[in-house]
PDB file of C-alpha atoms in Angstrom:
ATOM      1  CA  UNK A  95      24.969 -49.216 -61.787  1.00  0.00           C
ATOM      2  CA  UNK A  96      27.119 -46.948 -59.385  1.00  0.00           C
ATOM      3  CA  UNK A  97      28.169 -49.757 -57.069  1.00  0.00           C
ATOM      4  CA  UNK A  98      29.005 -52.435 -60.094  1.00  0.00           C
ATOM      5  CA  UNK A  99      31.013 -49.158 -62.012  1.00  0.00           C
ATOM      6  CA  UNK A 100      33.021 -48.295 -58.738  1.00  0.00           C
ATOM      7  CA  UNK A 101      33.338 -52.074 -57.971  1.00  0.00           C
ATOM      8  CA  UNK A 102      34.769 -52.529 -62.166  1.00  0.00           C
ATOM      9  CA  UNK A 103      37.183 -49.659 -61.823  1.00  0.00           C
ATOM     10  CA  UNK A 104      38.455 -51.168 -58.394  1.00  0.00           C
ATOM     11  CA  UNK A 105      39.349 -54.140 -60.165  1.00  0.00           C
ATOM     12  CA  UNK A 106      40.866 -52.932 -63.298  1.00  0.00           C
ATOM     13  CA  UNK A 107      43.300 -50.584 -61.080  1.00  0.00           C
ATOM     14  CA  UNK A 108      43.999 -54.123 -59.025  1.00  0.00           C
ATOM     15  CA  UNK A 109      44.959 -55.694 -62.199  1.00  0.00           C
ATOM     16  CA  UNK A 110      46.961 -52.678 -63.843  1.00  0.00           C
ATOM     17  CA  UNK A 111      49.217 -52.467 -60.109  1.00  0.00           C
ATOM     18  CA  UNK A 112      49.290 -56.472 -60.065  1.00  0.00           C
ATOM     19  CA  UNK A 113      47.789 -56.114 -56.489  1.00  0.00           C
ATOM     20  CA  UNK A 114      47.951 -59.375 -54.612  1.00  0.00           C
ATOM     21  CA  UNK A 115      44.184 -61.039 -53.540  1.00  0.00           C
ATOM     22  CA  UNK A 116      45.480 -61.018 -50.014  1.00  0.00           C
ATOM     23  CA  UNK A 117      45.711 -57.502 -49.438  1.00  0.00           C
ATOM     24  CA  UNK A 118      42.390 -55.784 -51.438  1.00  0.00           C
ATOM     25  CA  UNK A 119      40.529 -56.147 -48.794  1.00  0.00           C
ATOM     26  CA  UNK A 120      42.789 -53.844 -46.543  1.00  0.00           C
ATOM     27  CA  UNK A 121      43.178 -51.348 -49.345  1.00  0.00           C
ATOM     28  CA  UNK A 122      39.158 -51.417 -50.685  1.00  0.00           C
ATOM     29  CA  UNK A 123      38.290 -50.573 -46.854  1.00  0.00           C
ATOM     30  CA  UNK A 124      40.384 -47.445 -47.204  1.00  0.00           C
ATOM     31  CA  UNK A 125      38.050 -46.234 -49.948  1.00  0.00           C
ATOM     32  CA  UNK A 126      34.957 -47.178 -48.217  1.00  0.00           C
ATOM     33  CA  UNK A 127      33.262 -43.698 -47.459  1.00  0.00           C
ATOM     34  CA  UNK A 128      31.175 -43.173 -44.370  1.00  0.00           C
ATOM     35  CA  UNK A 129      28.060 -45.690 -45.271  1.00  0.00           C
ATOM     36  CA  UNK A 130      29.725 -47.641 -46.781  1.00  0.00           C
ATOM     37  CA  UNK A 131      32.237 -48.045 -44.146  1.00  0.00           C
ATOM     38  CA  UNK A 132      29.608 -48.493 -41.515  1.00  0.00           C
ATOM     39  CA  UNK A 133      28.335 -51.226 -43.507  1.00  0.00           C
ATOM     40  CA  UNK A 134      31.342 -52.816 -43.680  1.00  0.00           C
ATOM     41  CA  UNK A 135      31.931 -52.983 -39.576  1.00  0.00           C
ATOM     42  CA  UNK A 136      29.070 -54.397 -39.627  1.00  0.00           C
ATOM     43  CA  UNK A 137      29.862 -57.568 -41.986  1.00  0.00           C
ATOM     44  CA  UNK A 138      33.552 -57.801 -40.088  1.00  0.00           C
ATOM     45  CA  UNK A 139      32.331 -59.705 -37.071  1.00  0.00           C
ATOM     46  CA  UNK A 140      29.740 -62.332 -38.882  1.00  0.00           C
ATOM     47  CA  UNK A 141      33.706 -63.460 -40.309  1.00  0.00           C
ATOM     48  CA  UNK A 142      35.632 -63.833 -37.373  1.00  0.00           C
ATOM     49  CA  UNK A 143      36.100 -67.710 -37.683  1.00  0.00           C
ATOM     50  CA  UNK A 144      37.785 -67.088 -41.072  1.00  0.00           C
ATOM     51  CA  UNK A 145      40.113 -64.340 -43.003  1.00  0.00           C
ATOM     52  CA  UNK A 146      37.480 -62.015 -45.324  1.00  0.00           C
ATOM     53  CA  UNK A 147      39.103 -62.933 -49.076  1.00  0.00           C
ATOM     54  CA  UNK A 148      38.732 -60.556 -51.369  1.00  0.00           C
ATOM     55  CA  UNK A 149      35.478 -63.015 -52.797  1.00  0.00           C
ATOM     56  CA  UNK A 150      33.697 -63.277 -49.806  1.00  0.00           C
ATOM     57  CA  UNK A 151      33.969 -59.031 -49.596  1.00  0.00           C
ATOM     58  CA  UNK A 152      32.821 -58.921 -53.330  1.00  0.00           C
ATOM     59  CA  UNK A 153      30.273 -61.344 -52.581  1.00  0.00           C
ATOM     60  CA  UNK A 154      29.158 -58.901 -49.852  1.00  0.00           C
ATOM     61  CA  UNK A 155      29.509 -56.082 -51.141  1.00  0.00           C
ATOM     62  CA  UNK A 156      27.164 -57.164 -54.324  1.00  0.00           C
ATOM     63  CA  UNK A 157      24.676 -58.565 -51.658  1.00  0.00           C
ATOM     64  CA  UNK A 158      24.620 -54.982 -49.985  1.00  0.00           C
ATOM     65  CA  UNK A 159      24.791 -52.270 -52.933  1.00  0.00           C
ATOM     66  CA  UNK A 160      24.306 -54.744 -56.274  1.00  0.00           C
ATOM     67  CA  UNK A 161      21.168 -56.683 -55.429  1.00  0.00           C
ATOM     68  CA  UNK A 162      19.320 -59.135 -57.837  1.00  0.00           C
ATOM     69  CA  UNK A 163      16.390 -56.343 -57.820  1.00  0.00           C
ATOM     70  CA  UNK A 164      19.005 -54.117 -59.420  1.00  0.00           C
ATOM     71  CA  UNK A 165      20.396 -56.394 -62.149  1.00  0.00           C
ATOM     72  CA  UNK A 166      16.452 -57.232 -62.737  1.00  0.00           C
ATOM     73  CA  UNK A 167      16.041 -53.458 -63.088  1.00  0.00           C
ATOM     74  CA  UNK A 168      19.208 -53.564 -65.374  1.00  0.00           C
ATOM     75  CA  UNK A 169      18.316 -56.477 -67.781  1.00  0.00           C
ATOM     76  CA  UNK A 170      14.596 -55.046 -68.555  1.00  0.00           C
ATOM     77  CA  UNK A 171      15.711 -51.699 -69.281  1.00  0.00           C
ATOM     78  CA  UNK A 172      17.971 -52.982 -71.628  1.00  0.00           C
ATOM     79  CA  UNK A 173      15.171 -55.603 -72.866  1.00  0.00           C
ATOM     80  CA  UNK A 174      13.271 -52.209 -73.182  1.00  0.00           C
ATOM     81  CA  UNK A 175      15.700 -49.776 -74.691  1.00  0.00           C
ATOM     82  CA  UNK A 176      14.939 -48.082 -78.062  1.00  0.00           C
ATOM     83  CA  UNK A 177      16.865 -45.133 -79.605  1.00  0.00           C
ATOM     84  CA  UNK A 178      14.052 -42.465 -79.140  1.00  0.00           C
ATOM     85  CA  UNK A 179      15.504 -39.041 -79.436  1.00  0.00           C
ATOM     86  CA  UNK A 180      18.836 -40.079 -78.629  1.00  0.00           C
ATOM     87  CA  UNK A 181      21.592 -39.867 -81.459  1.00  0.00           C
ATOM     88  CA  UNK A 182      23.155 -43.240 -82.532  1.00  0.00           C
ATOM     89  CA  UNK A 183      26.175 -42.773 -80.654  1.00  0.00           C
ATOM     90  CA  UNK A 184      24.449 -41.959 -77.190  1.00  0.00           C
ATOM     91  CA  UNK A 185      21.826 -45.226 -78.136  1.00  0.00           C
ATOM     92  CA  UNK A 186      25.381 -47.126 -78.595  1.00  0.00           C
ATOM     93  CA  UNK A 187      26.843 -45.941 -75.130  1.00  0.00           C
ATOM     94  CA  UNK A 188      23.379 -47.030 -73.286  1.00  0.00           C
ATOM     95  CA  UNK A 189      23.197 -50.519 -74.930  1.00  0.00           C
ATOM     96  CA  UNK A 190      26.928 -51.243 -73.857  1.00  0.00           C
ATOM     97  CA  UNK A 191      26.675 -50.093 -70.747  1.00  0.00           C
ATOM     98  CA  UNK A 192      23.092 -52.322 -70.186  1.00  0.00           C
ATOM     99  CA  UNK A 193      24.585 -55.124 -72.202  1.00  0.00           C
ATOM    100  CA  UNK A 194      26.655 -55.676 -68.711  1.00  0.00           C
ATOM    101  CA  UNK A 195      23.424 -57.151 -66.886  1.00  0.00           C
ATOM    102  CA  UNK A 196      21.774 -59.303 -69.318  1.00  0.00           C
ATOM    103  CA  UNK A 197      23.401 -62.404 -68.836  1.00  0.00           C
ATOM    104  CA  UNK A 198      25.321 -65.256 -71.234  1.00  0.00           C
ATOM    105  CA  UNK A 199      22.919 -63.731 -74.247  1.00  0.00           C
ATOM    106  CA  UNK A 200      25.770 -60.729 -74.123  1.00  0.00           C
ATOM    107  CA  UNK A 201      28.392 -63.210 -76.040  1.00  0.00           C
ATOM    108  CA  UNK A 202      26.100 -64.002 -78.758  1.00  0.00           C
ATOM    109  CA  UNK A 203      26.905 -61.318 -81.354  1.00  0.00           C
ATOM    110  CA  UNK A 204      23.848 -62.194 -83.773  1.00  0.00           C
ATOM    111  CA  UNK A 205      21.476 -61.948 -80.927  1.00  0.00           C
ATOM    112  CA  UNK A 206      22.807 -58.379 -79.817  1.00  0.00           C
ATOM    113  CA  UNK A 207      22.824 -57.008 -83.692  1.00  0.00           C
ATOM    114  CA  UNK A 208      19.341 -57.742 -83.898  1.00  0.00           C
ATOM    115  CA  UNK A 209      18.696 -56.139 -80.640  1.00  0.00           C
ATOM    116  CA  UNK A 210      20.357 -53.133 -81.514  1.00  0.00           C
ATOM    117  CA  UNK A 211      18.442 -52.910 -85.091  1.00  0.00           C
ATOM    118  CA  UNK A 212      15.550 -53.374 -83.526  1.00  0.00           C
ATOM    119  CA  UNK A 213      15.863 -50.577 -81.093  1.00  0.00           C
ATOM    120  CA  UNK A 214      16.969 -47.852 -84.026  1.00  0.00           C
ATOM    121  CA  UNK A 215      14.290 -45.504 -85.132  1.00  0.00           C
ATOM    122  CA  UNK A 216      12.151 -46.395 -88.002  1.00  0.00           C
ATOM    123  CA  UNK A 217      13.699 -44.130 -90.486  1.00  0.00           C
ATOM    124  CA  UNK A 218      17.217 -45.762 -90.506  1.00  0.00           C
ATOM    125  CA  UNK A 219      16.013 -49.044 -88.774  1.00  0.00           C
ATOM    126  CA  UNK A 220      14.603 -49.793 -92.714  1.00  0.00           C
ATOM    127  CA  UNK A 221      17.686 -48.648 -94.285  1.00  0.00           C
ATOM    128  CA  UNK A 222      20.158 -50.875 -92.367  1.00  0.00           C
ATOM    129  CA  UNK A 223      17.989 -54.374 -92.702  1.00  0.00           C
ATOM    130  CA  UNK A 224      18.593 -55.371 -95.828  1.00  0.00           C
ATOM    131  CA  UNK A 225      22.353 -55.656 -94.516  1.00  0.00           C
ATOM    132  CA  UNK A 226      23.706 -58.521 -93.061  1.00  0.00           C
ATOM    133  CA  UNK A 227      26.581 -57.246 -90.346  1.00  0.00           C
ATOM    134  CA  UNK A 228      29.200 -59.292 -89.065  1.00  0.00           C
ATOM    135  CA  UNK A 229      29.518 -57.479 -85.715  1.00  0.00           C
ATOM    136  CA  UNK A 230      27.966 -54.362 -83.760  1.00  0.00           C
ATOM    137  CA  UNK A 231      30.519 -52.452 -84.779  1.00  0.00           C
ATOM    138  CA  UNK A 232      29.694 -52.304 -88.328  1.00  0.00           C
ATOM    139  CA  UNK A 233      26.238 -52.213 -87.731  1.00  0.00           C
ATOM    140  CA  UNK A 234      26.850 -49.373 -85.229  1.00  0.00           C
ATOM    141  CA  UNK A 235      29.103 -47.247 -87.680  1.00  0.00           C
ATOM    142  CA  UNK A 236      26.546 -47.743 -90.498  1.00  0.00           C
ATOM    143  CA  UNK A 237      23.748 -46.337 -88.509  1.00  0.00           C
ATOM    144  CA  UNK A 238      25.801 -43.134 -87.677  1.00  0.00           C
ATOM    145  CA  UNK A 239      26.251 -42.547 -91.030  1.00  0.00           C
ATOM    146  CA  UNK A 240      22.709 -43.645 -91.831  1.00  0.00           C
ATOM    147  CA  UNK A 241      21.277 -41.108 -88.900  1.00  0.00           C
ATOM    148  CA  UNK A 242      23.245 -38.256 -90.650  1.00  0.00           C
ATOM    149  CA  UNK A 243      21.593 -39.112 -94.429  1.00  0.00           C
ATOM    150  CA  UNK A 244      18.356 -38.652 -92.601  1.00  0.00           C
ATOM    151  CA  UNK A 245      19.426 -35.477 -91.043  1.00  0.00           C
ATOM    152  CA  UNK A 246      20.425 -34.018 -93.973  1.00  0.00           C
ATOM    153  CA  UNK A 247      17.376 -35.081 -96.021  1.00  0.00           C
ATOM    154  CA  UNK A 248      15.287 -33.422 -92.865  1.00  0.00           C
ATOM    155  CA  UNK A 249      17.091 -30.495 -93.049  1.00  0.00           C
ATOM    156  CA  UNK A 250      17.020 -30.122 -96.757  1.00  0.00           C
ATOM    157  CA  UNK A 251      13.121 -30.809 -96.702  1.00  0.00           C
ATOM    158  CA  UNK A 252      12.752 -27.917 -94.066  1.00  0.00           C
ATOM    159  CA  UNK A 253      14.552 -25.847 -96.318  1.00  0.00           C
ATOM    160  CA  UNK A 254      12.323 -26.306 -99.083  1.00  0.00           C
ATOM    161  CA  UNK A 255       9.199 -26.206 -97.307  1.00  0.00           C
ATOM    162  CA  UNK A 256      10.282 -23.057 -96.084  1.00  0.00           C
ATOM    163  CA  UNK A 257      11.496 -21.546 -99.308  1.00  0.00           C
ATOM    164  CA  UNK A 258       9.002 -22.782-101.627  1.00  0.00           C
ATOM    165  CA  UNK A 259       5.026 -23.258-100.030  1.00  0.00           C
ATOM    166  CA  UNK A 260       3.153 -26.288-101.047  1.00  0.00           C
ATOM    167  CA  UNK A 261       0.637 -24.973-103.627  1.00  0.00           C
ATOM    168  CA  UNK A 262      -3.092 -25.175-102.660  1.00  0.00           C
ATOM    169  CA  UNK A 263      -5.667 -26.774-104.843  1.00  0.00           C
ATOM    170  CA  UNK A 264      -7.870 -24.046-104.669  1.00  0.00           C
ATOM    171  CA  UNK A 265      -5.025 -21.606-106.077  1.00  0.00           C
ATOM    172  CA  UNK A 266      -4.231 -24.134-109.087  1.00  0.00           C
ATOM    173  CA  UNK A 267      -5.626 -23.199-112.722  1.00  0.00           C
ATOM    174  CA  UNK A 268      -6.608 -26.001-113.710  1.00  0.00           C
ATOM    175  CA  UNK A 269      -5.952 -26.937-117.679  1.00  0.00           C
ATOM    176  CA  UNK A 270      -9.155 -28.844-118.516  1.00  0.00           C
ATOM    177  CA  UNK A 271      -9.448 -31.031-121.764  1.00  0.00           C
ATOM    178  CA  UNK A 272     -12.204 -29.311-124.463  1.00  0.00           C
ATOM    179  CA  UNK A 273     -12.628 -31.809-127.058  1.00  0.00           C
ATOM    180  CA  UNK A 274     -14.290 -28.772-129.074  1.00  0.00           C
ATOM    181  CA  UNK A 275     -11.083 -26.698-128.882  1.00  0.00           C
ATOM    182  CA  UNK A 276      -8.998 -27.400-131.828  1.00  0.00           C
ATOM    183  CA  UNK A 277      -4.812 -27.026-132.030  1.00  0.00           C
TER     184      UNK A 277
END
């Protein structure tokens, strides 16, 4: 994921600076560190007969630093992602980060809503199921609100439990019914 993030940031910088495609390879060579630069030096001779374009660089970079197996692992992480002990915000961040690697289904809003919802903890999930969400942001914001309510309920239960111990059955005086008593 580090290589993919590096490439995304690089492309964003190129776009923001309106860098022409023909200069991108020369510029990126400057940013390659030790091992990456050594790798690149071994790739350049393979293209002696042609000019190395930005597309060629990206293809070779991805082959080396972001192979299909890495993409498969990230897709698997996404498919198995559950909130667990994470906050909703942390779960959302990881969900969005991994979502990039799952292919075309990532553009299906309904599928993403279902996946996010089913990955939430049960205490939140049950409270969110009865509503139809139009987008993922709406679900996330609602989940954050529910998470806060659940936390407050748990805090209140913990506080009440600490100050008012549950009576034990043996300590409770049972008022039985006696039909011979009047009144």
